Short mmCIF file of C-alpha atoms in Angstrom, two decimals:
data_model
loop_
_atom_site.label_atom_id
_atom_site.label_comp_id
_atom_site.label_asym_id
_atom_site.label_seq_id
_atom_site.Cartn_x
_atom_site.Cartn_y
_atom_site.Cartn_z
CA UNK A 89 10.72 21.95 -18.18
CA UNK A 90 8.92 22.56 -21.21
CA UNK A 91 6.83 20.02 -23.42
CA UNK A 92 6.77 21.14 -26.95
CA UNK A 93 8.99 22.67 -29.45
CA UNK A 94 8.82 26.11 -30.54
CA UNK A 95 10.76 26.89 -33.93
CA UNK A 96 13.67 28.83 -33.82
CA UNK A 97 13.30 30.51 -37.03
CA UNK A 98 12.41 30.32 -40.96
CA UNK A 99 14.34 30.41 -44.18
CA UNK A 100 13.99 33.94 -46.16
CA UNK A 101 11.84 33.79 -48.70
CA UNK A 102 11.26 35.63 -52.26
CA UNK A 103 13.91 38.39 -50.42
CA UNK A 104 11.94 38.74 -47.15
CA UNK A 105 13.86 38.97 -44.07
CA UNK A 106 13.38 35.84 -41.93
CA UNK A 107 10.64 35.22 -39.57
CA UNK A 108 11.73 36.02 -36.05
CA UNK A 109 10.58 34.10 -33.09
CA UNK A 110 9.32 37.21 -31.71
CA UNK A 111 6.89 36.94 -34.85
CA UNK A 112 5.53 33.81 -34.20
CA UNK A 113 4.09 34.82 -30.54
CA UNK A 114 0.68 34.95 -31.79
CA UNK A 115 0.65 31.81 -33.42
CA UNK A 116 1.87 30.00 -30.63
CA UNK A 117 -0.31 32.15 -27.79
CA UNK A 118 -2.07 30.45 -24.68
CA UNK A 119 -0.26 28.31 -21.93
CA UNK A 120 1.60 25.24 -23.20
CA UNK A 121 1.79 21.95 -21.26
CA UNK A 122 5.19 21.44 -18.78
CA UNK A 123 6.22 18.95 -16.32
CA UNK A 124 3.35 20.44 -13.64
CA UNK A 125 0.81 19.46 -16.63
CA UNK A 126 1.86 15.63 -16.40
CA UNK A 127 2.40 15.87 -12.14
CA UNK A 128 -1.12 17.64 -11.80
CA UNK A 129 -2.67 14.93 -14.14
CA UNK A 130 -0.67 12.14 -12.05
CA UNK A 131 -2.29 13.41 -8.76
CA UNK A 132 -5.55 14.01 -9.96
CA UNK A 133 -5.91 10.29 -11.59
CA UNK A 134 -3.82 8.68 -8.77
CA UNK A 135 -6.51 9.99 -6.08
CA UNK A 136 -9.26 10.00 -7.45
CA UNK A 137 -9.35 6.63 -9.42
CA UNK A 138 -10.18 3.63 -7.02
CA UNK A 139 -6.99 1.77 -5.92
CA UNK A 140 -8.35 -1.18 -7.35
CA UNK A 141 -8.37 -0.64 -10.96
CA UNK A 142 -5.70 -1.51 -13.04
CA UNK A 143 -5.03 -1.47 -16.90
CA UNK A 144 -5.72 -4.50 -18.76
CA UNK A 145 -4.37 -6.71 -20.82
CA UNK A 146 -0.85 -6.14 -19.28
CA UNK A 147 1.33 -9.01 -17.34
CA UNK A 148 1.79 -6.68 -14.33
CA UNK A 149 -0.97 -4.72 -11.99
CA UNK A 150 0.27 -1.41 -12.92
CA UNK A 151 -2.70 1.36 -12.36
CA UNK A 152 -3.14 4.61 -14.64
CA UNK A 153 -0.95 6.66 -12.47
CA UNK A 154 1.57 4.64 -12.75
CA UNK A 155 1.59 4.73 -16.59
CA UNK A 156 1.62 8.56 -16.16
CA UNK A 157 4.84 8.11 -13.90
CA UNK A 158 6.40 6.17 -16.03
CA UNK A 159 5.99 8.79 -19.01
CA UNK A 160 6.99 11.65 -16.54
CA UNK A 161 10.36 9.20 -15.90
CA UNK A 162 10.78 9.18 -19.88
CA UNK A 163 10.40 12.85 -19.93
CA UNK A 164 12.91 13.64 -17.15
CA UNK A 165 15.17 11.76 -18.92
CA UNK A 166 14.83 12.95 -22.62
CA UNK A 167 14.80 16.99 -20.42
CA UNK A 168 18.45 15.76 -19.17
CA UNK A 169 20.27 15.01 -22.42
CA UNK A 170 19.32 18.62 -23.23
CA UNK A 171 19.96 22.27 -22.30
CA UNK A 172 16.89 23.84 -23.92
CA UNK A 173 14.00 22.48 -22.31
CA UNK A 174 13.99 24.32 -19.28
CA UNK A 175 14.44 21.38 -16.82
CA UNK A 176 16.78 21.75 -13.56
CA UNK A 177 19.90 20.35 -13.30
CA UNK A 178 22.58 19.78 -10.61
CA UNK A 179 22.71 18.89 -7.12
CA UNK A 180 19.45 19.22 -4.77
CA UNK A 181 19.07 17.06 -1.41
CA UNK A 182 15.35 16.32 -2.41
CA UNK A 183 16.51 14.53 -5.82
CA UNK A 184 19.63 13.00 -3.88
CA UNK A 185 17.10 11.15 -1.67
CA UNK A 186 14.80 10.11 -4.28
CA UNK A 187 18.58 8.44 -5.93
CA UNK A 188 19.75 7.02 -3.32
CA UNK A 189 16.27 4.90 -2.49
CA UNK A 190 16.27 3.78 -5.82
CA UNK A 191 20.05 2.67 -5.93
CA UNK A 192 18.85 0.68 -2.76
CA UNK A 193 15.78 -1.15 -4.25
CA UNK A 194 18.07 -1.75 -7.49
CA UNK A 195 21.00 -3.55 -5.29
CA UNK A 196 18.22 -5.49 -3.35
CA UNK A 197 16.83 -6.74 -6.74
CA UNK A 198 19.79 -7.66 -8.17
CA UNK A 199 20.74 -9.21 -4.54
CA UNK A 200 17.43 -10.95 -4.23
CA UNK A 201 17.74 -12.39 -7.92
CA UNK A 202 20.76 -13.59 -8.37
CA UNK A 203 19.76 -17.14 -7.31
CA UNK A 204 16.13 -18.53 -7.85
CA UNK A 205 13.29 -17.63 -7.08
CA UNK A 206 9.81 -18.98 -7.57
CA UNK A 207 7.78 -17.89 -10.48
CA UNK A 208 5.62 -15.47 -7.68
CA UNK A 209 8.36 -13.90 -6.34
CA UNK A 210 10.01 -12.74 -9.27
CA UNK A 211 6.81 -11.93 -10.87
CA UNK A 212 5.98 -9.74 -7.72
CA UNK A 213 9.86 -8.59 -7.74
CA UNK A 214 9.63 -6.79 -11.09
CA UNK A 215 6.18 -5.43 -10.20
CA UNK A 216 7.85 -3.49 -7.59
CA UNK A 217 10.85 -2.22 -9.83
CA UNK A 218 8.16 -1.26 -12.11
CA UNK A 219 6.31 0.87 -9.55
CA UNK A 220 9.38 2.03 -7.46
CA UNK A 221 10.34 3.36 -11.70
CA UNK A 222 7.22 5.35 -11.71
CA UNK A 223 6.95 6.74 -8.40
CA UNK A 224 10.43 7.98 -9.02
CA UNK A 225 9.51 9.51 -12.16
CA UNK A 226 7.17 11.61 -10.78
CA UNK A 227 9.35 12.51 -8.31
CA UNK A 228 12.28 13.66 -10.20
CA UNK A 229 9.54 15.69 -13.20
CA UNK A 230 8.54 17.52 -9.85
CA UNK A 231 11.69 17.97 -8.29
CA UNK A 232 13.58 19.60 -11.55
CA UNK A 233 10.99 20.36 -14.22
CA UNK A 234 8.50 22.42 -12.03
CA UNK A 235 10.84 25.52 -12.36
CA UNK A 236 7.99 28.54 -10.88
CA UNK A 237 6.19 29.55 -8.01
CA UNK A 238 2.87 29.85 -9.84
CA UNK A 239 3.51 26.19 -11.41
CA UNK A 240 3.81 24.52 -8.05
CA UNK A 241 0.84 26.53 -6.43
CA UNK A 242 -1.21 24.80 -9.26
CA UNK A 243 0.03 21.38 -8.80
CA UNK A 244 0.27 21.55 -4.75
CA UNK A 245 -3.69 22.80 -5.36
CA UNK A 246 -4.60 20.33 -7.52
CA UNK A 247 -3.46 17.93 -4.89
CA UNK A 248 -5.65 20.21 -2.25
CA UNK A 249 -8.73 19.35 -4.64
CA UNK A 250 -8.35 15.89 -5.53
CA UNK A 251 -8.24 15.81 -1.36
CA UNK A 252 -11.60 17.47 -1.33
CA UNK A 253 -13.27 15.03 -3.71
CA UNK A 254 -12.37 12.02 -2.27
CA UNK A 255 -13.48 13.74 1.14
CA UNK A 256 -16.73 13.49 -0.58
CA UNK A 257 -16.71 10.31 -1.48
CA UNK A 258 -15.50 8.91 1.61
CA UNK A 259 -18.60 11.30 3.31
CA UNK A 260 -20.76 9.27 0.83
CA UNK A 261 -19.32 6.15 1.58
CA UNK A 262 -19.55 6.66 5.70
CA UNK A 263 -23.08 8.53 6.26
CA UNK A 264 -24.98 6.17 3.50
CA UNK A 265 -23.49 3.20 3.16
CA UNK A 266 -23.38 3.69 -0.21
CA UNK A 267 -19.87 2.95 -1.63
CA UNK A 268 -19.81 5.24 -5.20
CA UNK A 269 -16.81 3.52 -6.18
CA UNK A 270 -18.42 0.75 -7.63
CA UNK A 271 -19.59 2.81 -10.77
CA UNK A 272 -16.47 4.33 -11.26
CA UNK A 273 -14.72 1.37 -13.09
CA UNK A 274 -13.68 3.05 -16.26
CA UNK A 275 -13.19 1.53 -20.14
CA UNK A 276 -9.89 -0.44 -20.48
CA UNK A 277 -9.50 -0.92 -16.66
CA UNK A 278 -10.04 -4.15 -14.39
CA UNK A 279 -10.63 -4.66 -10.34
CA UNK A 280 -7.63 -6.25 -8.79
CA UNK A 281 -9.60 -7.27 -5.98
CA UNK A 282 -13.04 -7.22 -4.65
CA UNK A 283 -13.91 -3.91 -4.56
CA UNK A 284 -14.68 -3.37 -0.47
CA UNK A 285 -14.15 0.31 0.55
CA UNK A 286 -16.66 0.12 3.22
CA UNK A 287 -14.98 -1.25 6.67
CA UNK A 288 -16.82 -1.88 9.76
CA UNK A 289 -15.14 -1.49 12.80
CA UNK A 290 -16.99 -3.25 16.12
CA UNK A 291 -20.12 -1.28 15.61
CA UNK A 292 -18.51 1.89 13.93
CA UNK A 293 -18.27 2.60 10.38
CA UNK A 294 -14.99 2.81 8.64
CA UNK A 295 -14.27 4.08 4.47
CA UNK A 296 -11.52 4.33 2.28
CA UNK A 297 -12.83 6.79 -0.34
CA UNK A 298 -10.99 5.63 -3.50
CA UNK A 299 -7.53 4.39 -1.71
CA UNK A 300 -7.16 0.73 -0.52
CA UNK A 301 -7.59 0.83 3.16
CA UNK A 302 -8.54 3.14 5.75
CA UNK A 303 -5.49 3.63 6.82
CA UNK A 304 -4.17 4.75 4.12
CA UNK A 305 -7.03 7.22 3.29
CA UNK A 306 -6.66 9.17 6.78
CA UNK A 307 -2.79 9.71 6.36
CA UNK A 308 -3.45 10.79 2.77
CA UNK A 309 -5.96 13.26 4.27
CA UNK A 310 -3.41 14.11 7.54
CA UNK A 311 -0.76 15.06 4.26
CA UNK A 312 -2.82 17.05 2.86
CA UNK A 313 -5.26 19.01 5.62
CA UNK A 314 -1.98 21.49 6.44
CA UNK A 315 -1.66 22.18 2.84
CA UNK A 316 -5.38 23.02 2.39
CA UNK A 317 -4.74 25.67 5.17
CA UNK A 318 -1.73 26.63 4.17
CA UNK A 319 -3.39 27.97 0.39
CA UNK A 320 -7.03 29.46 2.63
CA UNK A 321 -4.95 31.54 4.51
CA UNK A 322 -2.50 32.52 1.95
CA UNK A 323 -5.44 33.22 -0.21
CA UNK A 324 -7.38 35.75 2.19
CA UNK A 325 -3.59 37.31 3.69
CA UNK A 326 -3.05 38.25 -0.34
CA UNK A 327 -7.32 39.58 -0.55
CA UNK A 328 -7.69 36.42 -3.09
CA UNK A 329 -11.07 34.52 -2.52
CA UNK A 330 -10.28 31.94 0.28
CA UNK A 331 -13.34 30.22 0.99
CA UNK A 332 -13.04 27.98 -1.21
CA UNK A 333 -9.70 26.32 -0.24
CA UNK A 334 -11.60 26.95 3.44
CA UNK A 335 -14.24 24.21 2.12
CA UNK A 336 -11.21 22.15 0.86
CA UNK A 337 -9.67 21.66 4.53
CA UNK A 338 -13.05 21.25 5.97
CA UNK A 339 -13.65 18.36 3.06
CA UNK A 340 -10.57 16.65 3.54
CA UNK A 341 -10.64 17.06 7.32
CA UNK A 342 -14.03 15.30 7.69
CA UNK A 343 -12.15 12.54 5.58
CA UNK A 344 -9.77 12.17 7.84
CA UNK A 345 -12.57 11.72 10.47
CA UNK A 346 -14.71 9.07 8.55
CA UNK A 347 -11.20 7.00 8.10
CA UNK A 348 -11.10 6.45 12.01
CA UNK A 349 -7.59 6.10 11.35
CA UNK A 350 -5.68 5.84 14.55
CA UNK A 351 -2.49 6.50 12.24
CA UNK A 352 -4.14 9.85 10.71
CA UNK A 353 -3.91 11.26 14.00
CA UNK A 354 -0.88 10.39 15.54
CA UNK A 355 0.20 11.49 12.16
CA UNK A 356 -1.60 14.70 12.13
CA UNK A 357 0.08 15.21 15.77
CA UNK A 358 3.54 14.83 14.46
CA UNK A 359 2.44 17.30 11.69
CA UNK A 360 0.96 19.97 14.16
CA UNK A 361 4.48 19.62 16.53
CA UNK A 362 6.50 20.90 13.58
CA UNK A 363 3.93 24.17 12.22
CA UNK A 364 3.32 25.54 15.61
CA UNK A 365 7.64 26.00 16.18
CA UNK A 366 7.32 28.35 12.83
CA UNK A 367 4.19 29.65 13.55
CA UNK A 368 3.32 33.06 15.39
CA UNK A 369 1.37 32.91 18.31
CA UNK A 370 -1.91 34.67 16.85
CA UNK A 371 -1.68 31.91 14.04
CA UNK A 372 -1.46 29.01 17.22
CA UNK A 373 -4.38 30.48 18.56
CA UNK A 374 -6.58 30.62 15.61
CA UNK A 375 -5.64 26.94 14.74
CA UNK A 376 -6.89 25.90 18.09
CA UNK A 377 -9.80 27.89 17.60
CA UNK A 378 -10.51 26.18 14.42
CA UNK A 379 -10.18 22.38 15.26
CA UNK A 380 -12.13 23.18 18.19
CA UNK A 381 -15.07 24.92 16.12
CA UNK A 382 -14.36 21.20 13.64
CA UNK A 383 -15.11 18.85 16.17
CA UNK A 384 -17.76 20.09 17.78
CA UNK A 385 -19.56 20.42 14.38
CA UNK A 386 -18.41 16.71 13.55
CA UNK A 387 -19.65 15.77 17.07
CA UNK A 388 -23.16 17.51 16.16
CA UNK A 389 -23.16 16.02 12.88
CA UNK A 390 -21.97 12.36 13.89
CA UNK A 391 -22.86 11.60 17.36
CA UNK A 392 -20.80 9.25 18.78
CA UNK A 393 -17.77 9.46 16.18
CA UNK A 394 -15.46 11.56 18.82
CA UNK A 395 -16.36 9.09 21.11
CA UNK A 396 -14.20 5.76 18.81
CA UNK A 397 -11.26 8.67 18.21
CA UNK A 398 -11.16 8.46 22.61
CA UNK A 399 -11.19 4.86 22.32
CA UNK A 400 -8.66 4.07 19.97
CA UNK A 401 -6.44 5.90 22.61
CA UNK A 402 -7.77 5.05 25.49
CA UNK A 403 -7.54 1.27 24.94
CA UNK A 404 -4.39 1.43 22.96
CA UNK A 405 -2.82 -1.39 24.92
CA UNK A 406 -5.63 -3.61 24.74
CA UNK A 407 -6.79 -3.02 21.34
CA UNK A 408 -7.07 -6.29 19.75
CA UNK A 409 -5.78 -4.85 16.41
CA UNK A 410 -2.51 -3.59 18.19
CA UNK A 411 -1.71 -7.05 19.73
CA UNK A 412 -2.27 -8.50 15.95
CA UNK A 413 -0.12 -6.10 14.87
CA UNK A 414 2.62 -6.87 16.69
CA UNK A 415 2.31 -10.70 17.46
CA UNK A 416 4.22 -11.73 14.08
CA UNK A 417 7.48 -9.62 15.59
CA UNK A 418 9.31 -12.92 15.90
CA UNK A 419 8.73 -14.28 12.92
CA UNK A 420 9.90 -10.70 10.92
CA UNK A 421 13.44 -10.62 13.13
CA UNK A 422 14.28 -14.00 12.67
CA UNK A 423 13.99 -13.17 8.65
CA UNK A 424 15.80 -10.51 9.26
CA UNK A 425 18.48 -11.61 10.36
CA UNK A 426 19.32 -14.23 7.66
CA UNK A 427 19.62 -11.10 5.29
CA UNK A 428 20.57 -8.44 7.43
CA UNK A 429 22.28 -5.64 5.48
CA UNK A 430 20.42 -5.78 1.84
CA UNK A 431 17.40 -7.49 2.38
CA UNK A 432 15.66 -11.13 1.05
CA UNK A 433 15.55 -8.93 -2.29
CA UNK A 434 13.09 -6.06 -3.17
CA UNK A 435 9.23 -6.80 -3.34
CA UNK A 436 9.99 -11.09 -2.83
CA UNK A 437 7.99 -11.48 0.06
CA UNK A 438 4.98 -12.24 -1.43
CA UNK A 439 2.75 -11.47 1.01
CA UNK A 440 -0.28 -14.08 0.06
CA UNK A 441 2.56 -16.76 0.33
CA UNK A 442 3.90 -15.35 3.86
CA UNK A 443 2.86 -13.35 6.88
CA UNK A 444 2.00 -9.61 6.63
CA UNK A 445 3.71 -6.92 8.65
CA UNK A 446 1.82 -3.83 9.15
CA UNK A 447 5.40 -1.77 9.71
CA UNK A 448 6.86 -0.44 7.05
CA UNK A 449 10.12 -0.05 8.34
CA UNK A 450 9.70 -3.71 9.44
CA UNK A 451 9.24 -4.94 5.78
CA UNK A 452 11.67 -2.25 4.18
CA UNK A 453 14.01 -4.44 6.14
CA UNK A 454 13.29 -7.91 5.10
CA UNK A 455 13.03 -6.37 1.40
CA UNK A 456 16.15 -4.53 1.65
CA UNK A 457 18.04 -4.95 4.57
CA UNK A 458 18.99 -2.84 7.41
CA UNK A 459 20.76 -0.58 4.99
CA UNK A 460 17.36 -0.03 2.80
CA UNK A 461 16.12 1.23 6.30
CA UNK A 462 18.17 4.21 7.04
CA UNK A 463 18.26 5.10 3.32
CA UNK A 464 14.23 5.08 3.05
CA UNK A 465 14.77 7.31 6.71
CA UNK A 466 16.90 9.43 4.61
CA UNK A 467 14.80 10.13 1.83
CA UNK A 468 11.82 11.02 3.99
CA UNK A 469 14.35 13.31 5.68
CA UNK A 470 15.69 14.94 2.42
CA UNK A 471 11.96 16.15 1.80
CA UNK A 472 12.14 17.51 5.27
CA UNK A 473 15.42 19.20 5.11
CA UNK A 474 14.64 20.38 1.58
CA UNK A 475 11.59 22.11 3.30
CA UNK A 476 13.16 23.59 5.19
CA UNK A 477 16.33 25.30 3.47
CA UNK A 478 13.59 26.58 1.20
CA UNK A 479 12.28 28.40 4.26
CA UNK A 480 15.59 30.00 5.78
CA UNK A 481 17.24 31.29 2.27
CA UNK A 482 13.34 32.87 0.93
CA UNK A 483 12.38 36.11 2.38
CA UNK A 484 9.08 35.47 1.00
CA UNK A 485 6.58 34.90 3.33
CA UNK A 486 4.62 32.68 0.99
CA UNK A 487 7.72 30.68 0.61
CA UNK A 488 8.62 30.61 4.01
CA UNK A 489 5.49 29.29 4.88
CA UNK A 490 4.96 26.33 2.20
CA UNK A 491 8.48 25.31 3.66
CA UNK A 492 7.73 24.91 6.78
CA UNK A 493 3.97 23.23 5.62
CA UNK A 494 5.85 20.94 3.15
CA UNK A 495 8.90 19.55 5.63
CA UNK A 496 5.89 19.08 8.67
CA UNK A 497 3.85 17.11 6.16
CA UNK A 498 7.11 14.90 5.16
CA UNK A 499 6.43 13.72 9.04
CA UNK A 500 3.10 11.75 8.68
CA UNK A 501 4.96 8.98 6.34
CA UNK A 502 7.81 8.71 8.78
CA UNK A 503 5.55 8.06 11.60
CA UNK A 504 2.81 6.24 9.47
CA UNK A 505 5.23 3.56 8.67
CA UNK A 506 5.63 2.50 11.62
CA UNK A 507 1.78 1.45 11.90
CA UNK A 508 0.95 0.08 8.50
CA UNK A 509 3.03 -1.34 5.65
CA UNK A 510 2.55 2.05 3.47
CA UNK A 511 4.55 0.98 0.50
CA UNK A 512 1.87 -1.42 -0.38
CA UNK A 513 -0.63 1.16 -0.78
CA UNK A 514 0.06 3.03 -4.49
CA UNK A 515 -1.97 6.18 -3.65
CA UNK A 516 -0.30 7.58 -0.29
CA UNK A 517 3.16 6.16 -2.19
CA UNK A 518 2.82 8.17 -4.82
CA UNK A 519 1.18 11.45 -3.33
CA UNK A 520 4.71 10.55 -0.95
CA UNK A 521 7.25 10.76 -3.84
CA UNK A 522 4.95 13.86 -5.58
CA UNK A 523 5.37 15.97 -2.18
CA UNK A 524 9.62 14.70 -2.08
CA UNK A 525 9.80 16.12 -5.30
CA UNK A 526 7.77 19.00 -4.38
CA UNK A 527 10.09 19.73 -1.83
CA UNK A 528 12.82 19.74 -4.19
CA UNK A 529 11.41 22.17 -6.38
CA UNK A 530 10.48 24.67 -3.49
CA UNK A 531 14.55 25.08 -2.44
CA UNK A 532 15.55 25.51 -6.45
CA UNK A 533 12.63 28.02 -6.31
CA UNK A 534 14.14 29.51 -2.89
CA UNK A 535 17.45 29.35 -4.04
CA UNK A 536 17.15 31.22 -7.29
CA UNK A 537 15.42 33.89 -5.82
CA UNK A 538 18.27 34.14 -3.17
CA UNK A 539 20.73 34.39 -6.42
CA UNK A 540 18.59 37.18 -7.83
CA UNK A 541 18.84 39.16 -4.93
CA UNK A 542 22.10 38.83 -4.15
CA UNK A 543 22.65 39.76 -8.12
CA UNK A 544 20.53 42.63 -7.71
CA UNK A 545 22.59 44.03 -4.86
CA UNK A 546 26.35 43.45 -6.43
CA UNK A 547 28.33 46.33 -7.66
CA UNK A 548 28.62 45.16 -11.35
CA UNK A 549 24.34 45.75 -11.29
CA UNK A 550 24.00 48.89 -9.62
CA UNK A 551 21.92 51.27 -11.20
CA UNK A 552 24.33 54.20 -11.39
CA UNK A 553 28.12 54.99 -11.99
CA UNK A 554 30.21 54.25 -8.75
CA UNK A 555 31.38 57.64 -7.37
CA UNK A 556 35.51 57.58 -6.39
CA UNK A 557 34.60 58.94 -2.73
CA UNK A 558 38.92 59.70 -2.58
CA UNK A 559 37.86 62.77 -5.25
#
């Protein structure tokens, strides 16, 4: 998809023969901005502007990335009224998933507000329609307007960097107490909250970097450590410089660390399950090699951190976080069950009013129902299954490879739902629906190079005459 206009052609004038596009190259030289401009600029913004700033002087808590979403959704839709900017069109599992998750908020809102509701509710109601609108313009921009292999390389690397940097921050944050965020607040934006990014956990540190919680900082990392790799050793197999995007994985990997996330590494686990079943045994090996070489530095470094990892797993069944996790369960079935199939209504439990549930799948089904689970299951599954078709119909090793790295990475928001209520937190939600859509635009990628070849090798294309072997 294209942003921009080039003309088409000018009257003749005084007798001259009109001016051919082809003429007007020069004057319109140099790269032009497309839908991976506005996706790169959404990721960049949406991780590495603190979660708590918001734009002021509007009636909802919408953030800057979400006012770049909601331009990409304008875009999308002005790129599908036409046939001449480029943009994708037609059927693609990725972009059915991202559909059908919106059709099942947009029933649940309509279910949910058909009879009253306080003031809150419906206030916090159309917040979420707001958001759920952006994160699905983003989505869809990435899914059908990033159209080439060298667009989504930038955009999946800009996501690799904007890992990096908040890496640093959180390093910042965890080795010197010293939380940066707090002179990062920017003109025209307000805190929502306190800003706290600094956690303390029994006598271990804990940081967020510039997301919300924790949490949600070490599955953002987990998402995007196998991508990281995925570009260093593309970049050295192809003799491009790769330390750099070596520094990257390093960066976002001691992130990950200084999150003490339990849910980063159950869903880096689920992430590591799926690469080594496409992965060669040489490439197992030197994996293993590597996190091995990574924790003993971080052990070096920051005695004692490896040490809280081993607890969180050792005392699993004791941990006093677990059993307040889990001691509301009664309270979230019994809502359940008075709106079973679609849900209370989307984004009405408001959670200051009523009790939190750190389960996604938990709230997805007091928001919309039973039904709203398996369809939120199904678009985390489209990513995967998107991933992976790219992978079996490219010959291309690079392809092949992102595939496989893109559908595994679609696995740490499956599992990470089930241990914190992610669709609260705006920056792994988006960076979710950017890698969906990413997903998406990988198969149409895959797909029309499978066309090409198969083109290529037809009859009607072949490079000489056919010979009439009967002769």
């Amino acid at each position: 998809m294209a942003i921009g206009f080039r003309p088409t052609g000018l009257p003749s004038l005084n007798g001259h023969r009109p001016t051919r596009v082809a003429d007007l190259d020069g004057m319109f030289a140099g790269p032009r901005a497309d839908a991976a401009t506005v996706a790169i600029l959404y990721v960049l913004i949406l991780l590495t502007t603190p979660a708590a700033l918001i734009v002021r002087g509007l009636p909802l808590s919408v953030t800057p990335a979400a006012i770049i979403g909601m331009i990409g959704l304008v875009l999308w839709l002005l790129t599908q009224m036409t046939s001449t900017l480029g943009a994708a069109k037609g059927r693609n599992i990725a972009r059915s998933g991202l559909f059908l998750f919106f059709t099942a908020n947009l029933v649940s809102y309509g279910y949910g507000t058909a009879h009253y509701l306080p003031s809150d509710e419906m206030n916090l109601a159309d917040q979420n329609l707001f958001l759920l609108l952006a994160n699905l313009g983003i989505g869809l921009l990435v899914c059908d307007g990033v159209r080439t292999m060298d667009r989504l390389n930038l955009l999946l690397k800009a996501a690799v960097v904007g890992g990096a940097v908040i890496g640093v921050i959180g390093a910042i944050q965890f080795t010197a107490n010293f939380d940066i965020t707090r002179y990062m607040v920017l003109p025209g934006l307000r805190l929502s909250w306190e800003d706290l990014y600094v956690f303390e956990r029994g006598s271990v540190r804990r940081v967020a970097a510039t997301t919300a919680h924790p949490i949600e900082f070490g599955v953002i990392s987990a998402m995007l450590l196998p991508i990281a790799a995925h570009y260093a050793m593309r970049a050295r197999a192809v003799g491009e410089p790769f330390l750099r995007w070596w520094a990257c994985t390093a960066l976002i990997g001691m992130g990950m660390m200084f999150s003490v996330s339990r849910s980063a590494v159950l869903s880096l686990i689920a992430i590591a399950a799926m690469l080594v079943t496409g992965w060669t045994w040489k490439r197992r090996l030197r994996a293993l090699a590597m996190l091995v070489g990574f924790l003993a530095v971080m052990r070096v470094a920051v005695p004692g951190l490896l040490g809280t990892f081993v607890d969180l797993f050792a005392n699993f069944f004791t941990d006093s976080s677990i059993q307040y996790r889990t001691h509301d369960y009664d309270i979230a079935f019994a809502e359940i069950q008075r709106h079973l199939l679609l849900g209370r209504g989307t984004g009405t439990w408001y959670f200051p009013k009523y009790q939190v549930f750190d389960n996604q799948y938990m709230q997805t089904a007091i928001d919309l129902g039973l039904i709203g689970v398996v369809i939120f299951l199904l678009m985390m599954a489209a990513g995967i299954v998107a991933g992976i078709l790219a992978r079996r119909l490219s010959a291309d090793p690079h392809i092949r490879d992102l595939g496989l790295t893109l559908a595994a990475v679609m696995l740490a928001p499956m599992v990470s739902a089930a241990t914190f209520d992610m669709l609260a937190f705006a920056t792994v939600t988006g960076l979710m629906f950017v890698l969906i859509g990413a997903c998406g635009a990988l198969l149409r990628v895959a797909r029309q190079e499978k066309a090409g070849q198969e083109k290529a090798q037809s009859p009607a294309h072949s490079s000489g005459p056919v010979t009439d072997v009967t002769r």
